[in-house]
Tab-separated table of C-alpha atoms in Angstrom:
chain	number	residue	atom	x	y	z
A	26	UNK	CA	85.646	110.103	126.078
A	27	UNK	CA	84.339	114.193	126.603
A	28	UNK	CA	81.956	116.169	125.184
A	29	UNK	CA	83.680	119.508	124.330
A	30	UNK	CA	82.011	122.494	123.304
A	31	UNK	CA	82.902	125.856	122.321
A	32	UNK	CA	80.932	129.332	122.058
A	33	UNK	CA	80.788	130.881	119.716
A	34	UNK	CA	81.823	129.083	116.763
A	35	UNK	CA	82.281	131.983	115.260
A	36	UNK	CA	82.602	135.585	115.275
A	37	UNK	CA	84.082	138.436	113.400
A	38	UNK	CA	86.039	141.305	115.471
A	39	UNK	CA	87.264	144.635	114.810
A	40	UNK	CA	90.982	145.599	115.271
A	41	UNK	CA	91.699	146.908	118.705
A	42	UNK	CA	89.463	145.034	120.555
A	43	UNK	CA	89.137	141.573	122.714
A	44	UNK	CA	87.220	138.138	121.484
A	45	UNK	CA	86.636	135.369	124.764
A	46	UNK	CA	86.456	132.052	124.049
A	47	UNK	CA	84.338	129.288	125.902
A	48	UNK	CA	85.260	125.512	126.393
A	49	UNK	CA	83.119	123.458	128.292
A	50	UNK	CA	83.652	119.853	129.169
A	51	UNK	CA	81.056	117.709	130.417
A	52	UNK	CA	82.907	115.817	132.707
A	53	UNK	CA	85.994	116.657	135.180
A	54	UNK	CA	89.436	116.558	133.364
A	55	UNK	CA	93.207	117.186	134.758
A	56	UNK	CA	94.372	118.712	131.296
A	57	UNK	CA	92.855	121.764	129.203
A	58	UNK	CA	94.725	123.545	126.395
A	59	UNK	CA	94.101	125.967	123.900
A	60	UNK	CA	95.843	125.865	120.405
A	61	UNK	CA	95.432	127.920	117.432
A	62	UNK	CA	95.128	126.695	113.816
A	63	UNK	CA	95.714	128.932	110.875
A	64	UNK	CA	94.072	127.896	107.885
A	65	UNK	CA	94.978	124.401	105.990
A	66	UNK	CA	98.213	124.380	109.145
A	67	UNK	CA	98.858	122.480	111.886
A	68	UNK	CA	98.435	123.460	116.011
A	69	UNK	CA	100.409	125.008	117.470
A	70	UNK	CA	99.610	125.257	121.481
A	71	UNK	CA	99.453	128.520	123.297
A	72	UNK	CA	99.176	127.220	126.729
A	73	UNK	CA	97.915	124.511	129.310
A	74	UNK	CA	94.807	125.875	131.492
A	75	UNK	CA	95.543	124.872	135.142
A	76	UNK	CA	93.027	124.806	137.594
A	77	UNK	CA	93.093	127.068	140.205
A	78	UNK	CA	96.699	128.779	138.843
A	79	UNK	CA	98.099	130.603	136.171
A	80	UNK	CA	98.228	129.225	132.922
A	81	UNK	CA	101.023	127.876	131.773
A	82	UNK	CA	102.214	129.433	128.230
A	83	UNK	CA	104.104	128.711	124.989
A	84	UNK	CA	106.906	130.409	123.609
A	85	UNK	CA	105.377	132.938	121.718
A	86	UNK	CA	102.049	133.445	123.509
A	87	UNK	CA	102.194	135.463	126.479
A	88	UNK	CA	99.419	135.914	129.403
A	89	UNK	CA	98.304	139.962	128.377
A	90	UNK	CA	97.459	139.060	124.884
A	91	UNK	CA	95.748	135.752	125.656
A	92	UNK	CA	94.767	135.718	129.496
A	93	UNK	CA	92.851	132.261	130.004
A	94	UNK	CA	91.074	131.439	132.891
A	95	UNK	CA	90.094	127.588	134.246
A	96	UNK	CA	87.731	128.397	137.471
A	97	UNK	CA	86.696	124.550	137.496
A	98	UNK	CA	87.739	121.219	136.046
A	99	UNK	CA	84.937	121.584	133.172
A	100	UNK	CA	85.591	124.700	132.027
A	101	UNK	CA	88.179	127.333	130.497
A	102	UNK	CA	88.070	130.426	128.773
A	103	UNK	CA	91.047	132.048	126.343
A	104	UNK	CA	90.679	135.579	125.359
A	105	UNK	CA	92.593	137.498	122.487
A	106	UNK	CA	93.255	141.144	123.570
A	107	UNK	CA	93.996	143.653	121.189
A	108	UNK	CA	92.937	142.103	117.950
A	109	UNK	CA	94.714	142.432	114.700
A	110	UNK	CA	94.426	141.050	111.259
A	111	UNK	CA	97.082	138.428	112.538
A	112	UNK	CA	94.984	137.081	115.019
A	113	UNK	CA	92.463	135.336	112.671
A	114	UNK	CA	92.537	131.972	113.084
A	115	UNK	CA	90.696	128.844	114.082
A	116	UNK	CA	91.431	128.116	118.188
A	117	UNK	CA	90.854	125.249	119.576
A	118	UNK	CA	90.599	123.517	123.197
A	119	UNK	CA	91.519	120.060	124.168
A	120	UNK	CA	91.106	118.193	126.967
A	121	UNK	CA	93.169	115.381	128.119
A	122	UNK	CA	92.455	112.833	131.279
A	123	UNK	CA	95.879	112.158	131.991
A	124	UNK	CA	99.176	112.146	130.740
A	125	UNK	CA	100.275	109.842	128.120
A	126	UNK	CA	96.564	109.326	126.847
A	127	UNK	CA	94.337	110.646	124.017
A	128	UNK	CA	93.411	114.047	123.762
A	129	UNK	CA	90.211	115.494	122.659
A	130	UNK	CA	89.013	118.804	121.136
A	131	UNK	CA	86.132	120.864	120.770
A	132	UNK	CA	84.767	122.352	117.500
A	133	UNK	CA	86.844	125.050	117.224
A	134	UNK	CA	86.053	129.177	117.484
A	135	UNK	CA	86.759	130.523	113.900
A	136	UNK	CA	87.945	134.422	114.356
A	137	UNK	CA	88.148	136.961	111.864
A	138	UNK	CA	89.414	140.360	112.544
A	139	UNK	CA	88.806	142.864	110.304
B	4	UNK	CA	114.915	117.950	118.958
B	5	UNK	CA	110.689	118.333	119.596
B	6	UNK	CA	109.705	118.382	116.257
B	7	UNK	CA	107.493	115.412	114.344
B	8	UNK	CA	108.216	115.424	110.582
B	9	UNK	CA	105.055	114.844	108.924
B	10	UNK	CA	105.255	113.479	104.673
B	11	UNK	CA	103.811	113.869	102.047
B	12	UNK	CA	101.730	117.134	102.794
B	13	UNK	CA	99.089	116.065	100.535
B	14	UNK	CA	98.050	113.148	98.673
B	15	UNK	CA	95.722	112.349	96.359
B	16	UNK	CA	94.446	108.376	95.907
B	17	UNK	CA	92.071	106.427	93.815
B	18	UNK	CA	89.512	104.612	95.997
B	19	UNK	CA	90.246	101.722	97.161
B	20	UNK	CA	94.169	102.653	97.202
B	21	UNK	CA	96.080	102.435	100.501
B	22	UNK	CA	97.698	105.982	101.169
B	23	UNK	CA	100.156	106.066	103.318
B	24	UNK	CA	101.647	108.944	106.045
B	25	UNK	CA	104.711	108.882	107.330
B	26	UNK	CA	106.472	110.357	110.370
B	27	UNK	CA	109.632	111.049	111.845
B	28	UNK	CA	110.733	111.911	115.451
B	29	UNK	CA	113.985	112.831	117.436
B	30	UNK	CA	112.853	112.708	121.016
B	31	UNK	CA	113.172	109.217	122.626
B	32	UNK	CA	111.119	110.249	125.537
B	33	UNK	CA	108.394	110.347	123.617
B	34	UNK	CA	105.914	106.928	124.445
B	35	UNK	CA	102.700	107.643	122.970
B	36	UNK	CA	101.652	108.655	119.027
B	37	UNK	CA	98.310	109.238	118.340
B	38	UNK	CA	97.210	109.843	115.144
B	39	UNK	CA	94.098	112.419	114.495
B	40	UNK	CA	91.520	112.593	111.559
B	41	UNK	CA	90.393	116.370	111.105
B	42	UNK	CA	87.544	117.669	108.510
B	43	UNK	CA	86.898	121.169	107.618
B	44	UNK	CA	84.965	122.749	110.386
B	45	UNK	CA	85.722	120.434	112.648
B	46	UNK	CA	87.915	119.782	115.324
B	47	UNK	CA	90.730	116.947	115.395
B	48	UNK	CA	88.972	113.681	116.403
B	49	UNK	CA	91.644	110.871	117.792
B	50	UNK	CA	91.764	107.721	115.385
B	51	UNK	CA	94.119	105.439	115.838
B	52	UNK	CA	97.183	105.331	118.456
B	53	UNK	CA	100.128	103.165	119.673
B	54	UNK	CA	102.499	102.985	122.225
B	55	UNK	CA	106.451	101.899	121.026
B	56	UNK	CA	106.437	98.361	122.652
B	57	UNK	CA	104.697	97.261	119.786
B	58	UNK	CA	105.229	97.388	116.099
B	59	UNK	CA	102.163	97.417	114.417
B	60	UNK	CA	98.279	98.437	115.225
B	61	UNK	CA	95.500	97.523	113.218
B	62	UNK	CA	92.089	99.712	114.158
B	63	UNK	CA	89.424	98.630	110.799
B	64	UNK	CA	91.074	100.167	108.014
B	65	UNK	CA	93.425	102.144	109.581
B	66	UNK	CA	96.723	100.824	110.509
B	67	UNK	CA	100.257	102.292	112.750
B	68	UNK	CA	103.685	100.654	111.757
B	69	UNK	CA	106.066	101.854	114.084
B	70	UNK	CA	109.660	101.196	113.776
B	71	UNK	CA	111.221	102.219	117.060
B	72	UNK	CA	115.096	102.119	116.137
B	73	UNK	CA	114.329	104.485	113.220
B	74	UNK	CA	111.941	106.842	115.266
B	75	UNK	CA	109.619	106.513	112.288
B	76	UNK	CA	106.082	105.814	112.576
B	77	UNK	CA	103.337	105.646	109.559
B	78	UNK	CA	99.424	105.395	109.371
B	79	UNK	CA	98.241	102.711	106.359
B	80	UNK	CA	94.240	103.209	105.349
B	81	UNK	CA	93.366	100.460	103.833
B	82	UNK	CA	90.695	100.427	100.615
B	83	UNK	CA	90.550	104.054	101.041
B	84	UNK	CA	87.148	105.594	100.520
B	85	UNK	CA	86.152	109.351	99.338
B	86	UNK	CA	84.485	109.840	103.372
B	87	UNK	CA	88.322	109.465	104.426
B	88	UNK	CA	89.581	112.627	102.158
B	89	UNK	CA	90.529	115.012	105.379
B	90	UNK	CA	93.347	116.333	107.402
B	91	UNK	CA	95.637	113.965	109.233
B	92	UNK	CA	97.914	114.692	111.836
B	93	UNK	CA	100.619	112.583	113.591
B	94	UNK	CA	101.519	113.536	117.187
B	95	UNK	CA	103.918	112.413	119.878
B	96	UNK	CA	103.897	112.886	123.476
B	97	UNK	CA	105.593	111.360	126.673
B	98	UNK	CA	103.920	110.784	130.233
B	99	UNK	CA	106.111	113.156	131.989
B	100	UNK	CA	106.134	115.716	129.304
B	101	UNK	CA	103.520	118.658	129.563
B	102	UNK	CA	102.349	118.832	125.847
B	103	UNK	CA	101.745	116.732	122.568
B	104	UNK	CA	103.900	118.114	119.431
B	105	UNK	CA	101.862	117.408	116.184
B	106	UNK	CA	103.187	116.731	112.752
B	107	UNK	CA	102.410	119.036	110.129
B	108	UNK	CA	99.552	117.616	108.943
B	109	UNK	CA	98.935	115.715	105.553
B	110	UNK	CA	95.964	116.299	102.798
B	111	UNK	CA	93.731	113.479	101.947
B	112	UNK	CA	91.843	113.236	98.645
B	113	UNK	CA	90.521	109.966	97.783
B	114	UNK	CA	89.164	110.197	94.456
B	115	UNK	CA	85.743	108.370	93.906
């Protein structure tokens, strides 16, 4: 199993400006993603954080609006540029130890933009 | 052809009832489905999964039926108590795939 945590849990953002997310894992994993969860729906994943590359996006989610960076195997960050009212949601990491196995998730960073 | 078709969206149960969520998939690729418990505030926690070369997993209460042929898979909680009214989503992934797809997601309320 992991220990996944996420900072903040919480914040609230003007328009126009940037919000970066945390994930830290406390042990080595091959697999980080980041999903985002708008109220009472499902995830939807915005892209696998590889280690020591560029992440690998979704359709929909593209690298200038939510650059992510994954320096080690315990750690990640996601950040969402640009804010707008559309952008507030729950996001969430996961981490996976292999293909084909469970995955699990941190808390979750609730973001409101105002 | 990635999509998992999650039913009903919600449900609402008397305790001690045995709700019942059902999936559906296309992709026969797919060799792993996990199903995950989620409360408000929290993130997805993993509760029960199975892999298709069996039919049926029993975890406590919670049990997978998985019917292969049909691409259908469905999560049983037996003598349902008001602690299991949350969020549950189905999910399928393969092992040489890159992501999981999760079902829509399905509204517990088990009513004391």
């Amino acid at each position: 199993s992991a220990v996944i945590s996420q900072k903040p849990s919480r914040d609230i953002c003007q328009r126009g400006t940037s919000l970066t997310i945390q994930c830290q894992v406390d042990s080595q994993v091959t697999m980080m993603f980041w999903y985002r969860q708008q109220p009472g729906q499902s995830l939807t994943l915005i892209a696998t954080a590889n280690q020591g590359s560029e992440a690998t996006y979704e359709s929909g989610f593209v690298i200038d609006k939510f650059p992510i960076s994954r320096p080690n195997l315990t750690f990640s960050t996601l950040t969402v540029s640009n804010l707008s009212p559309e952008d507030s949601s729950i996001y969430l990491c996961s981490v996976e130890f292999g293909r084909g196995y469970e995955q699990y998730f941190g808390p979750g960073t609730r973001l409101t933009v105002t | 052809q990635q999509q998992v078709k999650q039913s009903p969206q919600s449900l609402i149960v008397q305790k001690g009832g045995i709700p019942i969520i059902n999936c559906a998939y296309e992709n026969t690729a797919f060799d792993y489905f996990p199903w995950y418990q989620q409360f408000p505030g929290k993130g997805p926690a993993l509760l029960i999964a199975i892999r298709p070369d069996v039919s049926e997993k029993k975890e406590g209460r919670f049990t997978i039926s998985f019917n292969k042929s049909a691409k259908q898979f469905s999560l049983h909680i037996m003598d349902s108590q008001p602690g299991d009214s949350a969020t549950y989503f189905c999910a399928a992934s393969d092992t040489g795939g890159f992501k999981t797809i999760f079902g829509a997601g399905t509204r517990l309320f088990v009513k004391a």
